[in-house]
Amino acid sequence: MTFDPDNKSLLVRGGQLLTPNGLESTDILISNGLVSTIAPNQTAPSECPTLDASGQLVFPGPIDPQVHFREPGGEAKEDLASGSAAAIAGGVTAFCEMPNTNPATTNPAALQDKFARAKGRSRADYAFFLGASPENADQLGEWERVPGCAGVKVFMGSSTGNLLVEDDDTLERVLRSGTRRVTVHSEDNPRLSERYAALTQQHPAGAAVALHPDVRDVECAVRSTKRLLTLAEKTGRPVHLLHVSTAEELDLVRERDLGDLVTVEATPNHLFLTAPDCYTEFGTWAQMNPPVRDARHRDALRRALVKGPVTCIGSDHAPHTAEEKARSFPDSPSGIPGVQTTLALLLTAVRDGWLQYEDILRLCVTGPIKVYGIENRGPLSPGLEGNLILVNPDLTGPLRADWLLSRSPCNPFIGREMAGLPTTAVLRGQVVMRAGIPVGPARGEPLSFA
Ligand code: DOR
C-alpha cells in the first residue's frame, strides 16, 4: 500500500494492551483517528496500514502534566519544537506546559500566542497553564476557560521566572476566582527568602550545591502545604500539589483527608535521585526546586506512588543551558530536563519490582486526566482518540546522550541502565515516532478539557 500522510486509520496487531485490569492480548483498530474496535484477530480494512506490535506492550498515550518548554523568551534552553520532539521520542503523547516563560503566560493573549506557536510545530498534543499573580488574581476565573488552557498555576515559592503569589490573602483571591483545579508549586517564600539571605551572607563567593535541600528545607515545603490545604478547605477549591518532595507533606495530605479536593504529583527526579550522593555525583545537574532530598523522602514517595496519595507523575522538564548550570550555587538555575526519560525510568522500576504496569497507566494516563479533566483519552476504548505507544520491555542498556532531543544536555540519568523503552508512538492513528525517533510532520493538537 502506498503511504498516505492523511490516513488516520491503523490496525495495531499482536500486542499486549495495558488496561486497568492488566495486560490483554488484543488488536486495536483505529479509524479516522478514533479507536473503533478492540478485539483479537482483526484484519485490516482496505487502505488501513498495519502496525506490528508482536512482542511489545501497547500503552494508551501517556500525558506529562508538567513541563517547561521556555518559548517564548528562553529558546536557547528549549522551544516548543525541541521540547515536544523530546516528549514524543520518550513516548509522551501530550503535555501541559507551565507559564513561567518570558513573558509569563498571565493573560489570554499570552495563551493565544503559545497556541499559535505550537500549531504545526508541536509533535505532541499540548495545553498551557495561566500563571497567577497579584495583578490577575481576580480575572483568572474567566480566563481559565480559554479552550486548551490547562488551568491556573501558582508559584507560592519563587523559582525560575518572576511568577509569585506569596501571601495568603492573594492566594485566597486566586482560589476564589474560578472553579477548575489550581495547580501549585508549594514552598513558603518568606522562609525561602530568609534562608537564601543567610546563605549568601555566609558564602558570598558561592556555596556547595549539597546545601540546596538545607536552604529550601522540609519546613519550607511543609509550611506552605499546610497553608495551601487550609485555604483549599476554607474555599472548597480543588488544588493539585506539584512535585511533592517530602514524606511530611504526604502525611499531611493523608491526615487532612480532604478527598478529591487535593491531588498530588511526584516527579521522577525525586523518585530516582537521592541526596547527598546526587549532589556529589551530578553537582548542579541535580539542582531543582523543590530539591532532591535523602532516601527517607524518596522511599516515602515510592510508597505513595503505589498506595496513594500520589495521583500522577509529571516530569517537571526544566531545561537550562550547560553554561548556566556551570555557575556556582546558588546562582546556578534550578531544574533539569526529563520529559524524554520518565517512561524509561518507570519501566525500569517495573523491572526492579517496585512498580507495576497498571501503576504507570494510573500515574501517566488516568491520573493526569482526572486531575485536569482532560477529554477524549484514557484507557483505550471505542470512541476515544487513537493515541498509543508501543513499549519494548526487553530493550535494556545505558541511557545514551545522543538519543536525547532536549536542547539542555544536563540530564543526570545519562549512562544509567534502563530496562524498557517506548519504541513507537501513534497520534490519532498516525505513527509519529519509530525506534525512539520522531517521524513525519508535527501533528500535535490542543488538548480539550471538561
Ligand atoms: O527546578 C525547577 N525549575 N522548579 C520549578 O518549579 C521551575 C523550574 C524551571 O522552570 O526552571
CSV table of C-alpha atoms and ligand atoms in Angstrom, one decimal:
chain,number,residue,atom,x,y,z
A,1,MET,CA,0.0,0.0,0.0
A,2,THR,CA,1.3,3.5,-0.8
A,3,PHE,CA,1.9,5.8,2.1
A,4,ASP,CA,-0.9,8.3,2.7
A,5,PRO,CA,0.1,11.1,5.0
A,6,ASP,CA,-3.6,11.9,5.7
A,7,ASN,CA,-4.6,8.4,6.6
A,8,LYS,CA,-5.8,8.3,10.2
A,9,SER,CA,-6.5,4.6,10.2
A,10,LEU,CA,-4.3,1.9,11.7
A,11,LEU,CA,-4.5,-1.6,12.8
A,12,VAL,CA,-2.2,-2.3,15.7
A,13,ARG,CA,-1.8,-6.1,15.7
A,14,GLY,CA,-0.4,-8.7,18.0
A,15,GLY,CA,0.5,-6.6,21.1
A,16,GLN,CA,-0.4,-6.8,24.8
A,17,LEU,CA,-2.7,-3.9,25.6
A,18,LEU,CA,-2.3,-2.3,29.0
A,19,THR,CA,-5.7,-2.0,30.6
A,20,PRO,CA,-6.7,-1.1,34.2
A,21,ASN,CA,-7.0,-4.9,34.8
A,22,GLY,CA,-3.6,-5.8,33.4
A,23,LEU,CA,-2.2,-6.8,30.0
A,24,GLU,CA,-4.6,-8.2,27.4
A,25,SER,CA,-3.6,-9.8,24.1
A,26,THR,CA,-5.7,-7.9,21.6
A,27,ASP,CA,-5.6,-5.9,18.3
A,28,ILE,CA,-6.7,-2.3,18.2
A,29,LEU,CA,-8.3,-0.8,15.1
A,30,ILE,CA,-8.2,3.0,14.7
A,31,SER,CA,-10.4,4.6,12.1
A,32,ASN,CA,-10.4,8.3,11.3
A,33,GLY,CA,-8.2,8.9,14.3
A,34,LEU,CA,-10.5,7.3,16.8
A,35,VAL,CA,-10.4,3.8,18.4
A,36,SER,CA,-13.1,1.8,16.6
A,37,THR,CA,-12.5,-1.9,17.7
A,38,ILE,CA,-10.5,-3.6,20.4
A,39,ALA,CA,-10.6,-7.4,19.8
A,40,PRO,CA,-8.2,-10.2,18.9
A,41,ASN,CA,-7.6,-11.4,15.3
A,42,GLN,CA,-8.7,-8.3,13.4
A,43,THR,CA,-7.9,-7.9,9.7
A,44,ALA,CA,-7.1,-4.5,8.3
A,45,PRO,CA,-9.8,-2.9,6.1
A,46,SER,CA,-8.6,-1.7,2.7
A,47,GLU,CA,-6.5,1.4,2.9
A,48,CYS,CA,-5.7,0.7,6.5
A,49,PRO,CA,-2.0,0.1,7.3
A,50,THR,CA,-0.9,-2.4,9.9
A,51,LEU,CA,1.5,-1.8,12.8
A,52,ASP,CA,3.1,-5.0,14.0
A,53,ALA,CA,3.1,-4.9,17.8
A,54,SER,CA,4.1,-8.5,18.4
A,55,GLY,CA,6.4,-8.9,21.4
A,56,GLN,CA,5.5,-5.4,22.6
A,57,LEU,CA,3.2,-3.8,25.1
A,58,VAL,CA,0.7,-1.2,24.0
A,59,PHE,CA,0.1,1.7,26.4
A,60,PRO,CA,-2.6,4.4,25.9
A,61,GLY,CA,-0.9,7.7,25.1
A,62,PRO,CA,0.9,9.0,28.2
A,63,ILE,CA,0.4,12.6,29.3
A,64,ASP,CA,3.1,14.7,31.0
A,65,PRO,CA,1.2,17.3,33.0
A,66,GLN,CA,4.2,19.4,34.0
A,67,VAL,CA,6.8,20.6,31.5
A,68,HIS,CA,8.6,23.9,31.0
A,69,PHE,CA,9.4,24.4,27.3
A,70,ARG,CA,10.8,28.0,27.5
A,71,GLU,CA,9.1,29.5,24.5
A,72,PRO,CA,8.8,32.5,24.3
A,73,GLY,CA,11.9,34.0,25.7
A,74,GLY,CA,14.1,31.1,26.6
A,75,GLU,CA,14.6,29.3,23.2
A,76,ALA,CA,18.3,28.7,23.8
A,77,LYS,CA,17.2,26.3,26.6
A,78,GLU,CA,14.2,24.8,24.7
A,79,ASP,CA,11.4,25.7,22.4
A,80,LEU,CA,8.1,24.0,21.6
A,81,ALA,CA,9.5,22.1,18.6
A,82,SER,CA,12.5,20.7,20.5
A,83,GLY,CA,10.7,20.1,23.8
A,84,SER,CA,7.8,18.3,22.0
A,85,ALA,CA,10.2,16.2,19.9
A,86,ALA,CA,11.9,15.1,23.2
A,87,ALA,CA,8.4,14.2,24.5
A,88,ILE,CA,7.4,12.1,21.5
A,89,ALA,CA,10.8,10.4,21.4
A,90,GLY,CA,10.2,9.3,25.0
A,91,GLY,CA,6.7,8.1,24.4
A,92,VAL,CA,4.9,11.2,25.8
A,93,THR,CA,1.9,11.9,23.5
A,94,ALA,CA,0.6,15.1,25.3
A,95,PHE,CA,2.0,17.7,27.7
A,96,CYS,CA,0.7,20.6,29.8
A,97,GLU,CA,3.2,23.5,29.7
A,98,MET,CA,4.0,25.9,32.6
A,99,PRO,CA,3.5,29.6,32.4
A,100,ASN,CA,7.0,30.8,33.7
A,101,THR,CA,8.2,31.8,30.2
A,102,ASN,CA,9.3,35.3,29.2
A,103,PRO,CA,6.9,37.0,29.1
A,104,ALA,CA,5.0,34.9,31.6
A,105,THR,CA,1.7,33.4,30.4
A,106,THR,CA,-0.6,35.6,32.6
A,107,ASN,CA,-3.4,36.6,30.2
A,108,PRO,CA,-5.5,35.2,27.3
A,109,ALA,CA,-3.3,37.0,24.7
A,110,ALA,CA,-0.2,35.2,26.0
A,111,LEU,CA,-2.1,31.9,25.9
A,112,GLN,CA,-3.1,32.5,22.3
A,113,ASP,CA,0.4,33.4,21.4
A,114,LYS,CA,1.5,29.9,22.7
A,115,PHE,CA,-1.2,28.1,20.8
A,116,ALA,CA,-0.2,30.0,17.6
A,117,ARG,CA,3.5,28.9,18.2
A,118,ALA,CA,2.6,25.3,18.9
A,119,LYS,CA,0.4,24.8,15.8
A,120,GLY,CA,2.3,22.9,13.2
A,121,ARG,CA,5.4,22.8,15.4
A,122,SER,CA,4.5,20.7,18.4
A,123,ARG,CA,4.9,16.9,17.8
A,124,ALA,CA,2.8,16.1,20.9
A,125,ASP,CA,-0.6,17.3,21.9
A,126,TYR,CA,-0.4,20.4,24.1
A,127,ALA,CA,-2.1,22.6,26.7
A,128,PHE,CA,-0.8,25.7,28.5
A,129,PHE,CA,-1.2,27.0,32.0
A,130,LEU,CA,-2.1,30.5,33.1
A,131,GLY,CA,0.2,31.9,35.7
A,132,ALA,CA,-1.4,33.5,38.8
A,133,SER,CA,-0.1,36.9,40.0
A,134,PRO,CA,-1.5,39.6,42.4
A,135,GLU,CA,-2.4,41.6,39.3
A,136,ASN,CA,-4.5,39.0,37.6
A,137,ALA,CA,-5.9,37.1,40.6
A,138,ASP,CA,-9.5,38.2,40.2
A,139,GLN,CA,-9.7,37.6,36.4
A,140,LEU,CA,-8.4,34.0,36.4
A,141,GLY,CA,-11.9,32.5,36.8
A,142,GLU,CA,-12.9,33.9,33.4
A,143,TRP,CA,-9.6,33.3,31.7
A,144,GLU,CA,-9.1,29.7,32.9
A,145,ARG,CA,-11.9,28.7,30.5
A,146,VAL,CA,-10.0,29.6,27.3
A,147,PRO,CA,-10.1,26.4,25.2
A,148,GLY,CA,-6.9,24.4,25.6
A,149,CYS,CA,-5.9,26.1,28.9
A,150,ALA,CA,-4.8,23.5,31.4
A,151,GLY,CA,-5.9,25.7,34.3
A,152,VAL,CA,-4.1,28.1,36.7
A,153,LYS,CA,-0.6,27.6,38.1
A,154,VAL,CA,0.5,29.3,41.3
A,155,PHE,CA,4.1,29.6,42.5
A,156,MET,CA,3.9,30.0,46.3
A,157,GLY,CA,7.7,29.9,46.4
A,158,SER,CA,9.8,31.7,43.8
A,159,SER,CA,11.6,29.6,41.2
A,160,THR,CA,12.7,30.2,37.6
A,161,GLY,CA,10.9,33.4,36.3
A,162,ASN,CA,9.1,36.0,38.3
A,163,LEU,CA,5.7,34.5,39.0
A,164,LEU,CA,4.8,34.6,42.7
A,165,VAL,CA,1.8,34.5,45.0
A,166,GLU,CA,3.4,34.5,48.4
A,167,ASP,CA,0.8,35.7,50.8
A,168,ASP,CA,-2.4,34.0,51.9
A,169,ASP,CA,-4.7,36.9,51.0
A,170,THR,CA,-3.6,36.8,47.4
A,171,LEU,CA,-3.7,33.1,47.3
A,172,GLU,CA,-7.3,33.1,48.7
A,173,ARG,CA,-8.3,35.6,45.9
A,174,VAL,CA,-6.8,33.2,43.3
A,175,LEU,CA,-8.7,30.2,44.9
A,176,ARG,CA,-12.0,32.2,44.9
A,177,SER,CA,-11.7,33.1,41.3
A,178,GLY,CA,-12.8,30.2,39.1
A,179,THR,CA,-13.7,26.5,39.7
A,180,ARG,CA,-11.0,24.4,38.0
A,181,ARG,CA,-8.3,22.6,39.9
A,182,VAL,CA,-5.5,25.1,40.7
A,183,THR,CA,-2.0,23.6,40.4
A,184,VAL,CA,0.6,24.8,42.9
A,185,HIS,CA,4.3,24.9,43.5
A,186,SER,CA,4.3,24.8,47.2
A,187,GLU,CA,7.3,26.3,49.1
A,188,ASP,CA,7.0,29.0,51.6
A,189,ASN,CA,8.5,32.2,50.1
A,190,PRO,CA,9.1,34.2,53.3
A,191,ARG,CA,11.1,31.3,54.7
A,192,LEU,CA,12.9,30.8,51.4
A,193,SER,CA,14.0,34.5,51.2
A,194,GLU,CA,15.3,34.4,54.8
A,195,ARG,CA,17.3,31.3,54.2
A,196,TYR,CA,18.8,32.5,50.8
A,197,ALA,CA,19.8,35.7,52.5
A,198,ALA,CA,21.6,33.8,55.3
A,199,LEU,CA,23.3,31.5,52.8
A,200,THR,CA,24.7,34.3,50.6
A,201,GLN,CA,25.9,36.2,53.7
A,202,GLN,CA,27.7,33.1,54.9
A,203,HIS,CA,29.0,32.1,51.5
A,204,PRO,CA,29.4,35.3,49.4
A,205,ALA,CA,31.5,33.6,46.8
A,206,GLY,CA,29.2,30.6,46.2
A,207,ALA,CA,28.3,27.5,48.3
A,208,ALA,CA,28.2,23.8,47.8
A,209,VAL,CA,25.1,22.7,45.9
A,210,ALA,CA,24.7,19.9,48.5
A,211,LEU,CA,23.3,22.8,50.7
A,212,HIS,CA,20.3,23.2,48.3
A,213,PRO,CA,18.0,20.9,50.4
A,214,ASP,CA,19.0,22.7,53.5
A,215,VAL,CA,18.2,26.1,52.1
A,216,ARG,CA,14.9,25.0,50.6
A,217,ASP,CA,14.3,22.8,53.6
A,218,VAL,CA,11.5,20.4,54.6
A,219,GLU,CA,9.9,23.1,56.7
A,220,CYS,CA,9.7,25.4,53.6
A,221,ALA,CA,7.6,22.8,51.9
A,222,VAL,CA,5.5,21.7,54.9
A,223,ARG,CA,4.7,25.3,56.0
A,224,SER,CA,3.5,26.2,52.5
A,225,THR,CA,1.5,23.0,52.0
A,226,LYS,CA,-0.2,23.5,55.4
A,227,ARG,CA,-1.3,27.0,54.4
A,228,LEU,CA,-2.5,25.7,51.0
A,229,LEU,CA,-4.6,22.8,52.4
A,230,THR,CA,-6.2,25.2,54.9
A,231,LEU,CA,-7.2,27.6,52.2
A,232,ALA,CA,-8.4,24.8,49.9
A,233,GLU,CA,-10.6,23.6,52.7
A,234,LYS,CA,-11.8,27.1,53.5
A,235,THR,CA,-12.7,28.0,49.9
A,236,GLY,CA,-13.7,24.5,48.7
A,237,ARG,CA,-11.4,24.9,45.7
A,238,PRO,CA,-9.6,21.8,44.4
A,239,VAL,CA,-5.8,22.1,44.4
A,240,HIS,CA,-3.0,20.0,42.9
A,241,LEU,CA,0.3,19.8,44.8
A,242,LEU,CA,3.1,19.7,42.2
A,243,HIS,CA,6.4,17.8,42.6
A,244,VAL,CA,6.0,16.8,46.2
A,245,SER,CA,9.4,16.2,47.8
A,246,THR,CA,8.8,15.4,51.5
A,247,ALA,CA,7.5,12.5,53.5
A,248,GLU,CA,5.9,15.0,55.8
A,249,GLU,CA,3.7,16.5,53.1
A,250,LEU,CA,2.4,13.1,52.1
A,251,ASP,CA,1.5,12.5,55.8
A,252,LEU,CA,-0.2,15.9,55.9
A,253,VAL,CA,-2.3,15.1,52.9
A,254,ARG,CA,-3.3,11.8,54.5
A,255,GLU,CA,-4.1,13.4,57.9
A,256,ARG,CA,-6.1,16.3,56.5
A,257,ASP,CA,-8.0,13.7,54.4
A,258,LEU,CA,-9.7,16.3,52.1
A,259,GLY,CA,-10.6,13.6,49.5
A,260,ASP,CA,-10.7,14.8,45.9
A,261,LEU,CA,-10.0,18.4,46.9
A,262,VAL,CA,-6.3,17.6,46.9
A,263,THR,CA,-4.4,15.7,44.3
A,264,VAL,CA,-0.6,15.1,44.3
A,265,GLU,CA,2.1,14.9,41.7
A,266,ALA,CA,5.6,13.3,42.0
A,267,THR,CA,8.5,13.7,39.6
A,268,PRO,CA,10.9,11.0,38.5
A,269,ASN,CA,13.7,13.3,39.9
A,270,HIS,CA,12.5,12.8,43.4
A,271,LEU,CA,11.9,9.1,42.9
A,272,PHE,CA,15.2,8.2,41.2
A,273,LEU,CA,17.8,10.6,42.6
A,274,THR,CA,18.9,10.7,46.3
A,275,ALA,CA,20.7,13.3,48.4
A,276,PRO,CA,23.5,13.6,49.3
A,277,ASP,CA,25.0,11.4,46.6
A,278,CYS,CA,23.3,13.1,43.7
A,279,TYR,CA,24.9,16.4,44.5
A,280,THR,CA,28.4,14.8,44.8
A,281,GLU,CA,27.9,12.9,41.5
A,282,PHE,CA,26.0,15.4,39.4
A,283,GLY,CA,26.6,18.8,41.0
A,284,THR,CA,24.1,21.4,39.8
A,285,TRP,CA,22.7,18.9,37.3
A,286,ALA,CA,20.8,17.6,40.3
A,287,GLN,CA,19.6,21.0,41.4
A,288,MET,CA,15.9,21.6,41.2
A,289,ASN,CA,13.0,23.2,43.1
A,290,PRO,CA,11.9,21.7,45.4
A,291,PRO,CA,15.2,19.9,46.0
A,292,VAL,CA,16.0,16.2,45.8
A,293,ARG,CA,16.2,15.0,49.5
A,294,ASP,CA,17.5,11.9,51.2
A,295,ALA,CA,16.4,8.3,50.9
A,296,ARG,CA,13.7,8.6,53.6
A,297,HIS,CA,11.8,11.0,51.4
A,298,ARG,CA,12.4,9.1,48.2
A,299,ASP,CA,11.2,5.9,49.8
A,300,ALA,CA,8.0,7.6,51.2
A,301,LEU,CA,7.4,8.9,47.7
A,302,ARG,CA,7.8,5.5,46.1
A,303,ARG,CA,5.3,4.0,48.6
A,304,ALA,CA,2.9,6.9,47.9
A,305,LEU,CA,3.1,6.2,44.2
A,306,VAL,CA,1.7,2.7,44.8
A,307,LYS,CA,-0.6,3.2,47.8
A,308,GLY,CA,-1.5,6.9,47.4
A,309,PRO,CA,-1.8,9.8,47.8
A,310,VAL,CA,0.2,10.4,44.6
A,311,THR,CA,-2.2,10.9,41.8
A,312,CYS,CA,0.1,11.4,38.8
A,313,ILE,CA,3.6,11.8,37.6
A,314,GLY,CA,4.9,14.9,35.9
A,315,SER,CA,8.5,15.2,34.7
A,316,ASP,CA,8.9,18.9,35.6
A,317,HIS,CA,11.1,19.0,32.5
A,318,ALA,CA,13.0,22.3,33.2
A,319,PRO,CA,15.9,22.7,30.8
A,320,HIS,CA,18.8,25.2,31.3
A,321,THR,CA,21.9,25.6,29.3
A,322,ALA,CA,25.2,23.9,30.4
A,323,GLU,CA,26.7,27.3,30.8
A,324,GLU,CA,24.0,28.5,33.2
A,325,LYS,CA,24.2,25.2,35.1
A,326,ALA,CA,28.0,25.7,35.4
A,327,ARG,CA,27.5,28.8,37.6
A,328,SER,CA,28.3,28.3,41.3
A,329,PHE,CA,25.4,27.6,43.6
A,330,PRO,CA,23.1,29.4,44.4
A,331,ASP,CA,23.5,31.4,41.2
A,332,SER,CA,23.0,28.2,39.2
A,333,PRO,CA,19.4,27.8,37.9
A,334,SER,CA,17.2,25.1,39.3
A,335,GLY,CA,15.6,22.4,37.0
A,336,ILE,CA,16.7,19.6,34.7
A,337,PRO,CA,15.3,18.1,31.5
A,338,GLY,CA,13.2,14.9,32.0
A,339,VAL,CA,10.2,14.6,29.6
A,340,GLN,CA,12.1,12.1,27.4
A,341,THR,CA,13.2,9.9,30.3
A,342,THR,CA,10.2,9.5,32.5
A,343,LEU,CA,8.8,6.4,30.9
A,344,ALA,CA,12.1,4.6,30.6
A,345,LEU,CA,12.7,5.2,34.4
A,346,LEU,CA,9.2,4.0,35.3
A,347,LEU,CA,9.6,0.9,33.1
A,348,THR,CA,12.9,0.2,34.8
A,349,ALA,CA,11.1,0.4,38.2
A,350,VAL,CA,8.7,-2.3,36.9
A,351,ARG,CA,11.7,-4.5,36.0
A,352,ASP,CA,13.1,-3.8,39.5
A,353,GLY,CA,9.8,-4.9,41.0
A,354,TRP,CA,8.5,-1.9,43.0
A,355,LEU,CA,6.1,-0.6,40.3
A,356,GLN,CA,3.6,-2.4,38.1
A,357,TYR,CA,2.5,-1.6,34.5
A,358,GLU,CA,-1.0,-0.7,35.9
A,359,ASP,CA,0.6,1.9,38.1
A,360,ILE,CA,2.1,3.5,35.0
A,361,LEU,CA,-1.3,3.6,33.4
A,362,ARG,CA,-2.8,5.2,36.6
A,363,LEU,CA,0.0,7.7,37.0
A,364,CYS,CA,0.7,8.7,33.4
A,365,VAL,CA,-2.7,8.4,31.8
A,366,THR,CA,-5.8,8.3,34.1
A,367,GLY,CA,-4.1,10.4,36.8
A,368,PRO,CA,-3.5,13.5,34.7
A,369,ILE,CA,-6.9,13.1,33.0
A,370,LYS,CA,-8.6,13.0,36.4
A,371,VAL,CA,-6.5,15.9,37.9
A,372,TYR,CA,-7.1,18.3,35.0
A,373,GLY,CA,-10.3,17.0,33.4
A,374,ILE,CA,-8.7,16.1,30.0
A,375,GLU,CA,-11.2,14.8,27.5
A,376,ASN,CA,-11.3,12.2,24.7
A,377,ARG,CA,-8.5,10.0,26.0
A,378,GLY,CA,-7.8,7.4,28.6
A,379,PRO,CA,-7.5,3.6,28.8
A,380,LEU,CA,-8.3,2.7,25.2
A,381,SER,CA,-11.9,2.1,24.3
A,382,PRO,CA,-14.0,2.7,21.2
A,383,GLY,CA,-14.7,6.4,20.6
A,384,LEU,CA,-11.6,7.7,22.3
A,385,GLU,CA,-8.7,9.2,20.3
A,386,GLY,CA,-6.3,6.6,18.9
A,387,ASN,CA,-3.2,7.7,20.8
A,388,LEU,CA,-0.9,5.0,22.0
A,389,ILE,CA,2.7,3.9,22.3
A,390,LEU,CA,4.4,0.6,21.8
A,391,VAL,CA,6.8,-0.4,24.6
A,392,ASN,CA,9.6,-3.0,24.4
A,393,PRO,CA,10.3,-4.1,27.9
A,394,ASP,CA,13.3,-6.2,26.8
A,395,LEU,CA,15.3,-3.2,25.5
A,396,THR,CA,18.0,-2.6,28.1
A,397,GLY,CA,21.1,-0.6,28.2
A,398,PRO,CA,22.6,2.7,29.4
A,399,LEU,CA,20.7,5.9,28.6
A,400,ARG,CA,22.5,7.4,25.6
A,401,ALA,CA,23.1,11.2,25.5
A,402,ASP,CA,22.9,11.1,21.7
A,403,TRP,CA,19.3,9.9,21.8
A,404,LEU,CA,18.1,12.9,23.9
A,405,LEU,CA,16.5,15.7,22.0
A,406,SER,CA,16.2,18.4,24.6
A,407,ARG,CA,18.4,21.5,24.0
A,408,SER,CA,19.6,21.1,27.6
A,409,PRO,CA,22.3,18.4,27.9
A,410,CYS,CA,22.1,18.5,31.7
A,411,ASN,CA,20.3,15.1,32.3
A,412,PRO,CA,21.7,13.3,35.3
A,413,PHE,CA,20.3,10.0,34.1
A,414,ILE,CA,22.7,9.7,31.1
A,415,GLY,CA,24.6,6.5,31.4
A,416,ARG,CA,22.1,4.9,33.8
A,417,GLU,CA,20.9,1.4,33.0
A,418,MET,CA,17.3,1.4,31.7
A,419,ALA,CA,15.1,-1.6,31.2
A,420,GLY,CA,12.3,-0.9,28.8
A,421,LEU,CA,11.8,1.8,26.2
A,422,PRO,CA,8.9,3.2,24.2
A,423,THR,CA,9.6,2.3,20.6
A,424,THR,CA,6.7,3.7,18.6
A,425,ALA,CA,4.2,6.5,19.2
A,426,VAL,CA,0.8,6.9,17.5
A,427,LEU,CA,-1.3,10.1,17.5
A,428,ARG,CA,-4.8,9.7,16.2
A,429,GLY,CA,-3.9,6.7,14.1
A,430,GLN,CA,-0.7,8.2,12.7
A,431,VAL,CA,2.8,6.9,13.5
A,432,VAL,CA,4.7,9.9,14.9
A,433,MET,CA,7.7,8.1,16.4
A,434,ARG,CA,9.6,5.0,15.3
A,435,ALA,CA,12.6,3.4,17.2
A,436,GLY,CA,12.8,6.3,19.5
A,437,ILE,CA,13.0,8.9,16.7
A,438,PRO,CA,10.2,11.4,15.8
A,439,VAL,CA,8.9,10.9,12.2
A,440,GLY,CA,6.7,12.9,9.8
A,441,PRO,CA,5.3,16.4,10.3
A,442,ALA,CA,4.5,17.8,13.7
A,443,ARG,CA,0.9,16.6,14.4
A,444,GLY,CA,0.2,17.9,17.9
A,445,GLU,CA,-3.2,19.5,18.6
A,446,PRO,CA,-4.6,21.3,21.6
A,447,LEU,CA,-6.0,19.2,24.5
A,448,SER,CA,-9.6,19.7,25.4
A,449,PHE,CA,-10.9,19.9,29.0
A,450,ALA,CA,-14.2,19.2,30.6
B,1,DOR,O1,13.6,23.4,39.5
B,1,DOR,C1,12.6,24.0,38.9
B,1,DOR,N1,12.8,24.5,37.7
B,1,DOR,N2,11.5,24.1,39.6
B,1,DOR,C2,10.5,24.9,39.1
B,1,DOR,O2,9.5,25.0,39.8
B,1,DOR,C3,10.7,25.7,37.9
B,1,DOR,C4,11.7,25.0,37.0
B,1,DOR,C5,12.1,25.9,35.9
B,1,DOR,O3,11.2,26.4,35.2
B,1,DOR,O4,13.3,26.0,35.7
